[in-house]
Amino acid sequence: MRNGTTDLPVLKPFRAPAPIAPSGFAAPTMLGGGTLAAFAMLFGASLALAQVTARPVGESAVTVLLRWAPLIFQGFLFNILISFLSMALGTVIGVLVGIAQVSLVSSVRKTAWGVTQFFRNAPWLVLLFYAMFLLPFEFRLFGLTIAFPAWVKAIIGLALPVAANVSEIVRGGIRSIPSGQWESAEALAFTRAQTMWMIILPQAFKRMIPPWMNLYAILTMATTLISVVGIQDGLTITRAALVAESRPELMIPMYLLLLLMFFAYCYPIARATLALERRFNVKA
Amino acid sequence: MASRHQLGEPVVVIEGVEKSFGSFPVLKDVSLTVRRGETVCIIGPSGSGKSTLLRCINGLVPISKGSIKVAGREVNDASLDKLSLRRDVGIVFQQYNLFPHKTALQNVMMAPIHVLKQDKAVVEERARRLLAKVGLSQKLLAYPGELSGGQQQRVAIARSLAMNPKVMLFDEVTAALDPETKKEVLVTIQDLAAEGMTCILVTHEMGFAREVADHVYFTDGGLIVEHGSPADVFGDPQEERTKGFLDKVL
């Protein structure tokens, strides 16, 4: 018999087909580049369309857009600021509630579970409305009057669903650690709190990072909801610019400009999340 | 077979212990006594309650009925200080359960520092000595993921010893290892036993049990079917079930 030169298909060594999609660093770069190019073309087309359909012909669409771009960008930066602060507040609350969700005390565990489920399954805009209209605009503490401006209330309103989602991420991360870790820590006489902070959470941390980043990207996009409750964010300014110019044909490129800013910010986060997930998967 | 060392007072006394998971009885009326310095092997088919019995001894699994005394302390007592019990009882698991985010040295040092609140320098000196004793002085800074199964298991043994326990429990500690690394771990345990550490092993290593044990217990269906010196249990088993089991595994 000739070695390794059989025609019988069953005896041929299995060769995996070459991957169709580019892999490694090429994939995000190419996909990212392609998406950006597509966006740029769409943007250009919308500008051209606006230029052509303008009646009567006034300033060029590009001029108008350039005039408003800095202001819209400032508004966008305000969205980012709100997203930072809500994420920070939501994470602090969410971590505590998430840990409470694996408490040995059943009343604590059930309460934390109930709170998590309630805020996780409520529409973000409705929660935002509640925060805006139920929280006082100022409150007194030891004779001091502390102002509670609308943007602070908005941060609290957005932090509620974020906290509930972080709570689930933390609970899932803790649950993903094998029970043998708890068992051996218990056998070494660690207290439950020590086990949690020194053994379980440090291991669960890296598994929580990708979903947490994903949540942050979603929150950033959701910050435009605050324009509905009367806070001047990027979306409010874009709308005001359109009203001021009263050129309806500019609607598509103007909103697209804001959209591009969000995309440029959120897309790298999404890519990094995927990359991290892949890396942790290989190691696990 | 005559014991190789002077046997002391009873360290672990188990009397009439019963344990069920739901309606399924795992242990039915188990009694045994382990004296200081003694090495006891528990053998028997899978599902006979061997591992559960070990976990009952350090209170990881509560018992349904009976009494377990460790160093004079009733384990089944609700008011028992579980932490003080677990300082006296070290346990090594089949799956090592090392903390993967800590180095070998840190794994050994963590519990004495954070649980016993001992001085870090003193603990580190002891940890280095223990890791040298299990033959791992070259691997102090290695993470568990960088160690072989046998090496991880020896770190786990050093980690338990760092608490200065009065008795060591070994739960099928070589079951997940290949024959070569198995040997390293068994030699480590043998050394411990020779030094006079009280050891209780659940094991499928019949040759090892025969060589190292002072006393062998054969369990089946949650009962101790037969016990005695290794020579008696392996050489001249009295019960049919023991004979049947030994015929299959030897």
mmCIF file of C-alpha atoms in Angstrom, chain A residues 14-275:
data_model
loop_
_atom_site.group_PDB
_atom_site.id
_atom_site.type_symbol
_atom_site.label_atom_id
_atom_site.label_comp_id
_atom_site.label_asym_id
_atom_site.label_seq_id
_atom_site.Cartn_x
_atom_site.Cartn_y
_atom_site.Cartn_z
ATOM 1 C CA PHE A 14 -9.190 16.109 7.533
ATOM 2 C CA ARG A 15 -8.325 19.653 6.534
ATOM 3 C CA ALA A 16 -10.405 22.439 7.899
ATOM 4 C CA PRO A 17 -11.444 24.850 5.123
ATOM 5 C CA ALA A 18 -9.661 28.191 5.214
ATOM 6 C CA PRO A 19 -11.670 30.730 7.196
ATOM 7 C CA ILE A 20 -13.797 32.894 4.970
ATOM 8 C CA ALA A 21 -13.690 35.938 7.200
ATOM 9 C CA PRO A 22 -10.334 37.631 7.782
ATOM 10 C CA SER A 23 -9.052 36.943 11.241
ATOM 11 C CA GLY A 24 -6.786 38.534 13.817
ATOM 12 C CA PHE A 25 -6.076 42.227 13.607
ATOM 13 C CA ALA A 26 -7.115 42.432 9.977
ATOM 14 C CA ALA A 27 -10.761 41.727 10.757
ATOM 15 C CA PRO A 28 -11.567 44.713 12.969
ATOM 16 C CA THR A 29 -9.481 47.062 10.809
ATOM 17 C CA MET A 30 -11.079 45.989 7.537
ATOM 18 C CA LEU A 31 -14.588 45.837 8.932
ATOM 19 C CA GLY A 32 -14.116 49.138 10.718
ATOM 20 C CA GLY A 33 -12.644 50.727 7.599
ATOM 21 C CA GLY A 34 -15.433 49.377 5.432
ATOM 22 C CA THR A 35 -18.114 50.614 7.776
ATOM 23 C CA LEU A 36 -16.519 54.047 8.020
ATOM 24 C CA ALA A 37 -16.256 54.266 4.234
ATOM 25 C CA ALA A 38 -19.892 53.293 3.903
ATOM 26 C CA PHE A 39 -20.853 55.954 6.414
ATOM 27 C CA ALA A 40 -18.764 58.592 4.627
ATOM 28 C CA MET A 41 -20.410 57.737 1.293
ATOM 29 C CA LEU A 42 -23.861 57.866 2.836
ATOM 30 C CA PHE A 43 -23.004 61.185 4.447
ATOM 31 C CA GLY A 44 -21.687 62.604 1.164
ATOM 32 C CA ALA A 45 -24.742 61.398 -0.723
ATOM 33 C CA SER A 46 -27.099 62.959 1.807
ATOM 34 C CA LEU A 47 -25.220 66.264 1.545
ATOM 35 C CA ALA A 48 -25.381 66.192 -2.241
ATOM 36 C CA LEU A 49 -29.060 65.375 -2.102
ATOM 37 C CA ALA A 50 -29.655 68.240 0.300
ATOM 38 C CA GLN A 51 -27.745 70.587 -2.003
ATOM 39 C CA VAL A 52 -29.677 69.538 -5.075
ATOM 40 C CA THR A 53 -33.142 69.643 -3.514
ATOM 41 C CA ALA A 54 -32.671 72.988 -1.751
ATOM 42 C CA ARG A 55 -35.398 75.511 -2.764
ATOM 43 C CA PRO A 56 -34.494 78.334 -2.971
ATOM 44 C CA VAL A 57 -30.780 77.764 -3.310
ATOM 45 C CA GLY A 58 -29.058 79.404 -0.338
ATOM 46 C CA GLU A 59 -25.854 78.702 1.501
ATOM 47 C CA SER A 60 -24.275 75.387 0.653
ATOM 48 C CA ALA A 61 -25.207 72.487 2.904
ATOM 49 C CA VAL A 62 -21.557 72.024 3.883
ATOM 50 C CA THR A 63 -21.241 75.599 5.113
ATOM 51 C CA VAL A 64 -24.327 75.285 7.284
ATOM 52 C CA LEU A 65 -23.149 71.986 8.683
ATOM 53 C CA LEU A 66 -19.688 73.305 9.474
ATOM 54 C CA ARG A 67 -21.212 76.264 11.282
ATOM 55 C CA TRP A 68 -23.238 74.025 13.599
ATOM 56 C CA ALA A 69 -20.773 71.151 13.964
ATOM 57 C CA PRO A 70 -18.811 72.623 16.927
ATOM 58 C CA LEU A 71 -21.989 73.251 18.901
ATOM 59 C CA ILE A 72 -23.372 69.803 18.124
ATOM 60 C CA PHE A 73 -20.043 68.329 19.165
ATOM 61 C CA GLN A 74 -20.255 70.179 22.484
ATOM 62 C CA GLY A 75 -23.687 68.699 23.021
ATOM 63 C CA PHE A 76 -22.314 65.289 22.180
ATOM 64 C CA LEU A 77 -19.554 65.755 24.763
ATOM 65 C CA PHE A 78 -22.266 66.488 27.322
ATOM 66 C CA ASN A 79 -23.856 63.132 26.429
ATOM 67 C CA ILE A 80 -20.503 61.474 27.070
ATOM 68 C CA LEU A 81 -20.195 63.230 30.434
ATOM 69 C CA ILE A 82 -23.674 62.044 31.430
ATOM 70 C CA SER A 83 -22.786 58.510 30.310
ATOM 71 C CA PHE A 84 -19.616 58.517 32.456
ATOM 72 C CA LEU A 85 -21.401 59.685 35.567
ATOM 73 C CA SER A 86 -24.441 57.385 35.192
ATOM 74 C CA MET A 87 -22.144 54.443 34.517
ATOM 75 C CA ALA A 88 -20.077 55.213 37.621
ATOM 76 C CA LEU A 89 -23.130 55.579 39.850
ATOM 77 C CA GLY A 90 -24.874 52.580 38.287
ATOM 78 C CA THR A 91 -21.771 50.411 38.668
ATOM 79 C CA VAL A 92 -21.309 51.208 42.353
ATOM 80 C CA ILE A 93 -24.961 50.444 43.121
ATOM 81 C CA GLY A 94 -25.040 47.461 40.752
ATOM 82 C CA VAL A 95 -21.989 45.770 42.292
ATOM 83 C CA LEU A 96 -23.524 45.995 45.764
ATOM 84 C CA VAL A 97 -26.926 44.726 44.587
ATOM 85 C CA GLY A 98 -25.234 41.981 42.548
ATOM 86 C CA ILE A 99 -23.323 40.741 45.578
ATOM 87 C CA ALA A 100 -26.537 40.912 47.594
ATOM 88 C CA GLN A 101 -28.073 38.631 44.961
ATOM 89 C CA VAL A 102 -25.808 35.769 46.081
ATOM 90 C CA SER A 103 -26.235 36.484 49.789
ATOM 91 C CA LEU A 104 -26.857 33.543 52.107
ATOM 92 C CA VAL A 105 -29.620 35.551 53.807
ATOM 93 C CA SER A 106 -32.684 34.741 51.763
ATOM 94 C CA SER A 107 -34.489 38.040 52.468
ATOM 95 C CA VAL A 108 -31.487 40.045 51.239
ATOM 96 C CA ARG A 109 -31.076 37.782 48.224
ATOM 97 C CA LYS A 110 -34.752 37.949 47.268
ATOM 98 C CA THR A 111 -34.977 41.717 47.712
ATOM 99 C CA ALA A 112 -31.876 42.242 45.563
ATOM 100 C CA TRP A 113 -33.296 39.876 42.955
ATOM 101 C CA GLY A 114 -36.646 41.712 42.930
ATOM 102 C CA VAL A 115 -35.041 45.150 42.605
ATOM 103 C CA THR A 116 -32.787 43.895 39.821
ATOM 104 C CA GLN A 117 -35.614 42.322 37.856
ATOM 105 C CA PHE A 118 -37.842 45.388 38.286
ATOM 106 C CA PHE A 119 -35.318 47.915 36.963
ATOM 107 C CA ARG A 120 -33.919 45.595 34.328
ATOM 108 C CA ASN A 121 -37.310 45.063 32.745
ATOM 109 C CA ALA A 122 -38.566 48.645 32.897
ATOM 110 C CA PRO A 123 -38.327 51.008 29.895
ATOM 111 C CA TRP A 124 -35.390 53.382 30.389
ATOM 112 C CA LEU A 125 -37.410 56.419 29.353
ATOM 113 C CA VAL A 126 -40.123 55.705 31.916
ATOM 114 C CA LEU A 127 -37.502 55.385 34.669
ATOM 115 C CA LEU A 128 -35.995 58.653 33.477
ATOM 116 C CA PHE A 129 -39.388 60.356 33.719
ATOM 117 C CA TYR A 130 -39.870 59.072 37.258
ATOM 118 C CA ALA A 131 -36.430 60.340 38.274
ATOM 119 C CA MET A 132 -37.083 63.748 36.721
ATOM 120 C CA PHE A 133 -40.507 64.310 38.244
ATOM 121 C CA LEU A 134 -40.357 62.447 41.545
ATOM 122 C CA LEU A 135 -36.997 63.730 42.782
ATOM 123 C CA PRO A 136 -37.113 67.226 44.320
ATOM 124 C CA PHE A 137 -35.225 70.050 42.584
ATOM 125 C CA GLU A 138 -33.460 70.760 45.876
ATOM 126 C CA PHE A 139 -33.346 69.222 49.310
ATOM 127 C CA ARG A 140 -32.322 70.387 52.746
ATOM 128 C CA LEU A 141 -29.719 68.608 54.824
ATOM 129 C CA PHE A 142 -28.688 70.024 58.227
ATOM 130 C CA GLY A 143 -29.911 73.475 57.209
ATOM 131 C CA LEU A 144 -27.973 73.328 53.939
ATOM 132 C CA THR A 145 -29.920 73.600 50.726
ATOM 133 C CA ILE A 146 -28.496 71.333 48.078
ATOM 134 C CA ALA A 147 -29.637 72.034 44.567
ATOM 135 C CA PHE A 148 -30.668 69.082 42.490
ATOM 136 C CA PRO A 149 -30.464 70.272 38.878
ATOM 137 C CA ALA A 150 -32.159 68.389 36.079
ATOM 138 C CA TRP A 151 -28.956 66.846 34.717
ATOM 139 C CA VAL A 152 -28.174 65.297 38.113
ATOM 140 C CA LYS A 153 -31.661 63.806 38.200
ATOM 141 C CA ALA A 154 -31.113 62.510 34.679
ATOM 142 C CA ILE A 155 -27.911 60.791 35.804
ATOM 143 C CA ILE A 156 -29.821 59.090 38.610
ATOM 144 C CA GLY A 157 -32.633 58.115 36.241
ATOM 145 C CA LEU A 158 -30.211 56.501 33.792
ATOM 146 C CA ALA A 159 -28.178 54.910 36.596
ATOM 147 C CA LEU A 160 -31.195 52.865 37.745
ATOM 148 C CA PRO A 161 -31.407 50.497 34.747
ATOM 149 C CA VAL A 162 -27.598 50.483 34.521
ATOM 150 C CA ALA A 163 -27.365 49.356 38.161
ATOM 151 C CA ALA A 164 -29.865 46.570 37.515
ATOM 152 C CA ASN A 165 -27.896 45.349 34.493
ATOM 153 C CA VAL A 166 -24.569 45.576 36.356
ATOM 154 C CA SER A 167 -26.186 43.617 39.182
ATOM 155 C CA GLU A 168 -26.963 40.786 36.753
ATOM 156 C CA ILE A 169 -23.454 40.931 35.276
ATOM 157 C CA VAL A 170 -21.932 40.671 38.755
ATOM 158 C CA ARG A 171 -24.242 37.840 39.786
ATOM 159 C CA GLY A 172 -23.461 35.929 36.597
ATOM 160 C CA GLY A 173 -19.724 36.511 37.032
ATOM 161 C CA ILE A 174 -19.783 35.222 40.610
ATOM 162 C CA ARG A 175 -21.883 32.203 39.630
ATOM 163 C CA SER A 176 -19.452 31.354 36.812
ATOM 164 C CA ILE A 177 -16.644 30.586 39.278
ATOM 165 C CA PRO A 178 -16.501 26.827 39.988
ATOM 166 C CA SER A 179 -17.951 25.768 43.351
ATOM 167 C CA GLY A 180 -14.627 24.108 44.220
ATOM 168 C CA GLN A 181 -13.202 27.585 44.826
ATOM 169 C CA TRP A 182 -15.843 28.280 47.472
ATOM 170 C CA GLU A 183 -15.352 24.850 48.956
ATOM 171 C CA SER A 184 -11.586 25.073 49.310
ATOM 172 C CA ALA A 185 -11.806 28.618 50.678
ATOM 173 C CA GLU A 186 -14.358 27.418 53.213
ATOM 174 C CA ALA A 187 -12.131 24.483 54.158
ATOM 175 C CA LEU A 188 -9.263 26.929 54.766
ATOM 176 C CA ALA A 189 -11.514 28.795 57.217
ATOM 177 C CA PHE A 190 -11.893 31.958 55.138
ATOM 178 C CA THR A 191 -15.029 33.884 56.055
ATOM 179 C CA ARG A 192 -17.622 34.361 53.355
ATOM 180 C CA ALA A 193 -16.732 38.028 52.933
ATOM 181 C CA GLN A 194 -13.034 37.200 52.619
ATOM 182 C CA THR A 195 -13.820 34.476 50.086
ATOM 183 C CA MET A 196 -15.891 36.900 48.048
ATOM 184 C CA TRP A 197 -13.402 39.789 47.985
ATOM 185 C CA MET A 198 -10.097 37.898 47.891
ATOM 186 C CA ILE A 199 -10.927 34.779 45.892
ATOM 187 C CA ILE A 200 -14.184 34.934 43.922
ATOM 188 C CA LEU A 201 -14.456 38.561 42.740
ATOM 189 C CA PRO A 202 -10.838 38.864 41.497
ATOM 190 C CA GLN A 203 -11.441 35.818 39.292
ATOM 191 C CA ALA A 204 -14.915 36.892 38.198
ATOM 192 C CA PHE A 205 -13.717 40.424 37.391
ATOM 193 C CA LYS A 206 -12.250 39.699 33.971
ATOM 194 C CA ARG A 207 -15.366 37.805 32.942
ATOM 195 C CA MET A 208 -17.499 40.805 33.886
ATOM 196 C CA ILE A 209 -15.505 43.354 31.882
ATOM 197 C CA PRO A 210 -16.823 42.566 28.343
ATOM 198 C CA PRO A 211 -20.544 42.648 29.235
ATOM 199 C CA TRP A 212 -19.917 45.737 31.335
ATOM 200 C CA MET A 213 -18.308 47.535 28.372
ATOM 201 C CA ASN A 214 -21.170 46.449 26.181
ATOM 202 C CA LEU A 215 -23.601 47.941 28.675
ATOM 203 C CA TYR A 216 -21.625 51.181 28.657
ATOM 204 C CA ALA A 217 -21.911 51.476 24.867
ATOM 205 C CA ILE A 218 -25.672 50.918 25.117
ATOM 206 C CA LEU A 219 -25.935 53.520 27.880
ATOM 207 C CA THR A 220 -23.998 56.083 25.820
ATOM 208 C CA MET A 221 -26.464 55.740 22.977
ATOM 209 C CA ALA A 222 -29.369 55.868 25.424
ATOM 210 C CA THR A 223 -28.194 59.200 26.872
ATOM 211 C CA THR A 224 -29.990 60.969 23.992
ATOM 212 C CA LEU A 225 -33.175 60.090 25.901
ATOM 213 C CA ILE A 226 -32.445 63.022 28.204
ATOM 214 C CA SER A 227 -33.327 65.422 25.391
ATOM 215 C CA VAL A 228 -36.918 64.205 25.808
ATOM 216 C CA VAL A 229 -37.017 65.499 29.382
ATOM 217 C CA GLY A 230 -35.672 68.910 28.378
ATOM 218 C CA ILE A 231 -31.935 68.690 28.926
ATOM 219 C CA GLN A 232 -29.729 70.302 26.278
ATOM 220 C CA ASP A 233 -27.725 67.422 24.892
ATOM 221 C CA GLY A 234 -26.377 66.730 21.425
ATOM 222 C CA LEU A 235 -29.778 65.733 20.092
ATOM 223 C CA THR A 236 -31.493 68.850 21.474
ATOM 224 C CA ILE A 237 -28.886 71.088 19.849
ATOM 225 C CA THR A 238 -29.130 69.304 16.510
ATOM 226 C CA ARG A 239 -32.890 69.731 16.534
ATOM 227 C CA ALA A 240 -32.544 73.411 17.509
ATOM 228 C CA ALA A 241 -30.065 73.932 14.672
ATOM 229 C CA LEU A 242 -32.536 72.476 12.181
ATOM 230 C CA VAL A 243 -35.302 74.726 13.475
ATOM 231 C CA ALA A 244 -33.022 77.781 13.315
ATOM 232 C CA GLU A 245 -31.963 77.094 9.723
ATOM 233 C CA SER A 246 -35.478 76.080 8.684
ATOM 234 C CA ARG A 247 -34.092 74.020 5.835
ATOM 235 C CA PRO A 248 -35.890 70.663 6.004
ATOM 236 C CA GLU A 249 -33.604 69.124 3.356
ATOM 237 C CA LEU A 250 -30.722 69.370 5.868
ATOM 238 C CA MET A 251 -32.466 66.983 8.269
ATOM 239 C CA ILE A 252 -30.736 63.861 7.000
ATOM 240 C CA PRO A 253 -27.116 65.128 6.947
ATOM 241 C CA MET A 254 -27.520 67.019 10.235
ATOM 242 C CA TYR A 255 -28.756 64.014 12.207
ATOM 243 C CA LEU A 256 -26.231 61.866 10.402
ATOM 244 C CA LEU A 257 -23.483 64.121 11.727
ATOM 245 C CA LEU A 258 -24.581 63.452 15.312
ATOM 246 C CA LEU A 259 -25.004 59.778 14.533
ATOM 247 C CA LEU A 260 -21.441 59.620 13.209
ATOM 248 C CA MET A 261 -20.102 61.075 16.448
ATOM 249 C CA PHE A 262 -21.855 58.387 18.489
ATOM 250 C CA PHE A 263 -20.751 55.714 16.074
ATOM 251 C CA ALA A 264 -17.111 56.814 16.189
ATOM 252 C CA TYR A 265 -17.272 56.613 19.971
ATOM 253 C CA CYS A 266 -19.269 53.404 20.473
ATOM 254 C CA TYR A 267 -17.956 51.253 17.658
ATOM 255 C CA PRO A 268 -14.392 50.961 19.009
ATOM 256 C CA ILE A 269 -15.871 50.001 22.381
ATOM 257 C CA ALA A 270 -17.890 47.243 20.722
ATOM 258 C CA ARG A 271 -14.769 45.995 18.878
ATOM 259 C CA ALA A 272 -12.683 46.045 22.047
ATOM 260 C CA THR A 273 -15.427 44.123 23.853
ATOM 261 C CA LEU A 274 -15.358 41.424 21.192
ATOM 262 C CA ALA A 275 -11.558 41.258 21.284
#
